[in-house]
PDB file of C-alpha atoms in Angstrom:
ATOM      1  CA  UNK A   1      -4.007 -15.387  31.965  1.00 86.00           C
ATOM      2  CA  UNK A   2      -6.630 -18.067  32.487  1.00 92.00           C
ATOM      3  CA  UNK A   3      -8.987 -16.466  30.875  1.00 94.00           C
ATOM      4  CA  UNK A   4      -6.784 -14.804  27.875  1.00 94.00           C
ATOM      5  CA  UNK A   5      -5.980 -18.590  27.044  1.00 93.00           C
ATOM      6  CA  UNK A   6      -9.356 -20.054  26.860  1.00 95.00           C
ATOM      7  CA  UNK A   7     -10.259 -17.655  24.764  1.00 95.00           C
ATOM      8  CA  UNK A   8      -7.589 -18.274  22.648  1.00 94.00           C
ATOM      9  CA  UNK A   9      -8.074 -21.954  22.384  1.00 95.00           C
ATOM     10  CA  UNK A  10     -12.191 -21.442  22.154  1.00 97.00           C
ATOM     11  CA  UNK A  11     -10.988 -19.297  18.529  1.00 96.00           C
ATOM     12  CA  UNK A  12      -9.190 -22.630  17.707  1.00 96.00           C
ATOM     13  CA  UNK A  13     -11.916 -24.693  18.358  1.00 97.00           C
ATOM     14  CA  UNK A  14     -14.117 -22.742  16.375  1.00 98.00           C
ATOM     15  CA  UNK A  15     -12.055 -22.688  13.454  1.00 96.00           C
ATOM     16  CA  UNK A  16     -11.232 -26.434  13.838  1.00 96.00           C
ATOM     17  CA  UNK A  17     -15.272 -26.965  13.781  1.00 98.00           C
ATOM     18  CA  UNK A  18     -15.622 -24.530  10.894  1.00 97.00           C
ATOM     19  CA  UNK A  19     -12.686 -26.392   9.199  1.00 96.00           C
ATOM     20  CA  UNK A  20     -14.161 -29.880   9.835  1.00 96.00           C
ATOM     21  CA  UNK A  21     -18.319 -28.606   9.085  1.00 97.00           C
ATOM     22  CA  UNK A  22     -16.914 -27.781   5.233  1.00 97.00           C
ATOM     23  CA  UNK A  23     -14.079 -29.752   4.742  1.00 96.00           C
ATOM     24  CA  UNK A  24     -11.455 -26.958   3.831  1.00 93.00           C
ATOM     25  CA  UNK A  25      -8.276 -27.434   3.048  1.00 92.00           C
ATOM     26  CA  UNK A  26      -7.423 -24.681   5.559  1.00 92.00           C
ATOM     27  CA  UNK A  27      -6.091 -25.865   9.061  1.00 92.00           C
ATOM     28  CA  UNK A  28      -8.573 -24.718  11.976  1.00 94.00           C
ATOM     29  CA  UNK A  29      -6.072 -22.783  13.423  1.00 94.00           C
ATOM     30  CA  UNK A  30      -5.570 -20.434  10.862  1.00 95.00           C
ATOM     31  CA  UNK A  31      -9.464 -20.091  10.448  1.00 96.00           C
ATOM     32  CA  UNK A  32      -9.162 -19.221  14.486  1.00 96.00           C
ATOM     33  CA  UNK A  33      -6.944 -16.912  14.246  1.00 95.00           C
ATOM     34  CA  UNK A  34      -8.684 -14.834  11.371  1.00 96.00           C
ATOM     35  CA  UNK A  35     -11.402 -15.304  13.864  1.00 97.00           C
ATOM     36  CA  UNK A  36      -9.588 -13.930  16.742  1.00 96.00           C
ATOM     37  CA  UNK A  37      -7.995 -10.639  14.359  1.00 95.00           C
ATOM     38  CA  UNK A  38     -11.756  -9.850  13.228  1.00 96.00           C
ATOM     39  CA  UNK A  39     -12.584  -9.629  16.737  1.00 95.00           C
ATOM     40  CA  UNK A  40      -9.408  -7.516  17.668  1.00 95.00           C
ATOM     41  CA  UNK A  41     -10.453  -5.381  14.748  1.00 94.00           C
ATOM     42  CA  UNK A  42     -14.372  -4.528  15.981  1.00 96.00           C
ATOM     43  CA  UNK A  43     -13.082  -4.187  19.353  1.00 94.00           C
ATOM     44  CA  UNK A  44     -10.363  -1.806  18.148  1.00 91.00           C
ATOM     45  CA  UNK A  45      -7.952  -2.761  20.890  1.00 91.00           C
ATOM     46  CA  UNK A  46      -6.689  -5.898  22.520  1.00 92.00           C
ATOM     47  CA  UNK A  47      -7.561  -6.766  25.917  1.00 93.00           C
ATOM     48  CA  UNK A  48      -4.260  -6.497  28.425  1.00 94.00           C
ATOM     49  CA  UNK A  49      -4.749 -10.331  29.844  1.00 94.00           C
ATOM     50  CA  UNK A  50      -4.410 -11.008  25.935  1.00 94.00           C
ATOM     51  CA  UNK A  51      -1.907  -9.056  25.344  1.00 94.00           C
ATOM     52  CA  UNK A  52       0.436 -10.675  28.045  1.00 94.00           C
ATOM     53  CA  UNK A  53      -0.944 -14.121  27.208  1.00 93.00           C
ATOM     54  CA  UNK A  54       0.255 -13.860  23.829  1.00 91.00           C
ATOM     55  CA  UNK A  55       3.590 -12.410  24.476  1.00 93.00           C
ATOM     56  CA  UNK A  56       4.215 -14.917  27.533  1.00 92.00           C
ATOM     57  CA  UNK A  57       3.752 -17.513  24.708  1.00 91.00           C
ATOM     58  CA  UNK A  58       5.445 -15.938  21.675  1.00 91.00           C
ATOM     59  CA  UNK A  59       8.712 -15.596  24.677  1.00 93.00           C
ATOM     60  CA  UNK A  60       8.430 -19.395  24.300  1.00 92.00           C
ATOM     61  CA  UNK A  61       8.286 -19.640  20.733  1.00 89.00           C
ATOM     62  CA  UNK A  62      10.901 -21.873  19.638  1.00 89.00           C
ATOM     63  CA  UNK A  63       9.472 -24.621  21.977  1.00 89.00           C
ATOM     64  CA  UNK A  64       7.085 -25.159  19.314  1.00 83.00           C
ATOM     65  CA  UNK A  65       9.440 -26.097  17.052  1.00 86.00           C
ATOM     66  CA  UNK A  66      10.416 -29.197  18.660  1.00 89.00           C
ATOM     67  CA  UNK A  67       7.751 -31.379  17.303  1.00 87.00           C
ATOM     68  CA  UNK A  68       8.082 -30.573  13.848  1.00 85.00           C
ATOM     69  CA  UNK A  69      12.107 -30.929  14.219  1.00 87.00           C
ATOM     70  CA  UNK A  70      11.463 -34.030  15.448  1.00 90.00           C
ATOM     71  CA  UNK A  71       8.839 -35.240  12.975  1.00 86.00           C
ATOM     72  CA  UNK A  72      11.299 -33.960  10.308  1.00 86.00           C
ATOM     73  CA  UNK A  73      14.208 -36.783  11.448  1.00 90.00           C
ATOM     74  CA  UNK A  74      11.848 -39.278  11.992  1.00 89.00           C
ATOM     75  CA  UNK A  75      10.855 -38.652   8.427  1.00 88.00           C
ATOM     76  CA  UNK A  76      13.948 -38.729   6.756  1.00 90.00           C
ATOM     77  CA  UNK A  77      13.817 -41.416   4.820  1.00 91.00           C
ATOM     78  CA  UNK A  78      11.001 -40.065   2.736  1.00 89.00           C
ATOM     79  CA  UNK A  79      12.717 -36.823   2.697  1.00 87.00           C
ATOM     80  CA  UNK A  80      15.439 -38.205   1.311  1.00 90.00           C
ATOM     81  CA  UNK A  81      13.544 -39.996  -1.370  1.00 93.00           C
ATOM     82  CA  UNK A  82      11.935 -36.415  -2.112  1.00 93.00           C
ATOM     83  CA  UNK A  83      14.316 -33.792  -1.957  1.00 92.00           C
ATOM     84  CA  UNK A  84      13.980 -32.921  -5.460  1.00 96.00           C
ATOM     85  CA  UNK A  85      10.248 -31.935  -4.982  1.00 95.00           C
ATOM     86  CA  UNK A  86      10.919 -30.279  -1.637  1.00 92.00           C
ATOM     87  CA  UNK A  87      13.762 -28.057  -2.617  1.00 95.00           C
ATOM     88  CA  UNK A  88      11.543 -27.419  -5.655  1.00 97.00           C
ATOM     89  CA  UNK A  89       8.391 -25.924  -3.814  1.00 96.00           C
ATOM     90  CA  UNK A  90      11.260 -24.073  -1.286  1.00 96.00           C
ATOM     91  CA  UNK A  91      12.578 -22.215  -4.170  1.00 98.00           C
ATOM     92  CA  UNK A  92       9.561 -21.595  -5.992  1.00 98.00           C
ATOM     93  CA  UNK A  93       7.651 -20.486  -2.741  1.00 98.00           C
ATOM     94  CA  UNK A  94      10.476 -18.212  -1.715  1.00 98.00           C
ATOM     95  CA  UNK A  95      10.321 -16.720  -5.176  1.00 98.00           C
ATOM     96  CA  UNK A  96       6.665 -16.283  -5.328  1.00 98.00           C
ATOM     97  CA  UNK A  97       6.733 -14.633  -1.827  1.00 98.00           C
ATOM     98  CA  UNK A  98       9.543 -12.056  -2.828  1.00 98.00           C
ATOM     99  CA  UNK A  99       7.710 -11.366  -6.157  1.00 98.00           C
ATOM    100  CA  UNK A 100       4.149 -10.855  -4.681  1.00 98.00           C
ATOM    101  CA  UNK A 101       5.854  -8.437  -1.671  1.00 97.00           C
ATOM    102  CA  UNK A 102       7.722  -6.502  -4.202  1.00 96.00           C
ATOM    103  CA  UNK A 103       4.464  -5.895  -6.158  1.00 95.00           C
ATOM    104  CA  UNK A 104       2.504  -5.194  -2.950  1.00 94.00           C
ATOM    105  CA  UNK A 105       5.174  -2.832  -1.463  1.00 94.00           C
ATOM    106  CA  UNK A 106       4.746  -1.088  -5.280  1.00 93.00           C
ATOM    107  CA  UNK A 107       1.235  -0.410  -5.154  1.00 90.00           C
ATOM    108  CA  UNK A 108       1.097   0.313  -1.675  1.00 89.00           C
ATOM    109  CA  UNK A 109       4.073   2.550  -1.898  1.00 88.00           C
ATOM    110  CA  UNK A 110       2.761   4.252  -5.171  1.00 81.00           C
ATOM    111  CA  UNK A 111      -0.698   5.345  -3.269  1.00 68.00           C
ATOM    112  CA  UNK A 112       1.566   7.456  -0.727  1.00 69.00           C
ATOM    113  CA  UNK A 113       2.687   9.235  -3.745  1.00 68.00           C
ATOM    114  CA  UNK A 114      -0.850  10.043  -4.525  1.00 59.00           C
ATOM    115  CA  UNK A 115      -1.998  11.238  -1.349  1.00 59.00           C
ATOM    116  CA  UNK A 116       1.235  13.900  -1.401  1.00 54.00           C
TER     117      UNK A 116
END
């Protein structure tokens, strides 16, 4: 597990380098974790101790949550003085998500057809 977890956090650290060498806008995280699926995907397979690791932490899950809960109520006074944008990029996001799905699942769906 040791070892499933440092290699975990050395993907993080590499995308939080990677992040911070070119100033992106991405997080590091995310750039680790692309990392870590390119690897899964030359390896074809994931490693067992990796395998647990990750579902021993997904099982835990909602822990993470915590901190953002909390930095959402110590935060609510600026919330409250910008609800209008918030619930504005909620809707549109949510709407922008269905309608990009809906045209993926389409195309996707419509090369099935073809194969048939």
């Amino acid at each position: 597990m040791l070892i499933a977890l440092t290699q975990l956090l050395i993907c993080q650290l590499i995308g939080e380098i990677i992040a911070r060498a070119f100033n992106l806008a991405i997080p590091g995280p995310v750039i680790g974790m692309g990392i870590l699926l390119v690897v899964l995907l030359c390896r074809k397979s994931i490693p067992q101790n990796l395998e647990a690791t990750a579902e021993g932490i997904l099982s835990h899950l909602s822990l993470l949550f915590v901190p953002a809960g909390v930095g959402v109520v110590a935060h609510l006074t600026i919330l409250g003085d910008e609800w209008q944008p918030i619930i504005g990029s909620l809707i549109g996001s949510t709407v922008l998500t269905v309608l990009v799905t809906g045209w993926l699942l389409q195309r996707l769906h419509k090369g099935d057809k073809d194969e048939t």
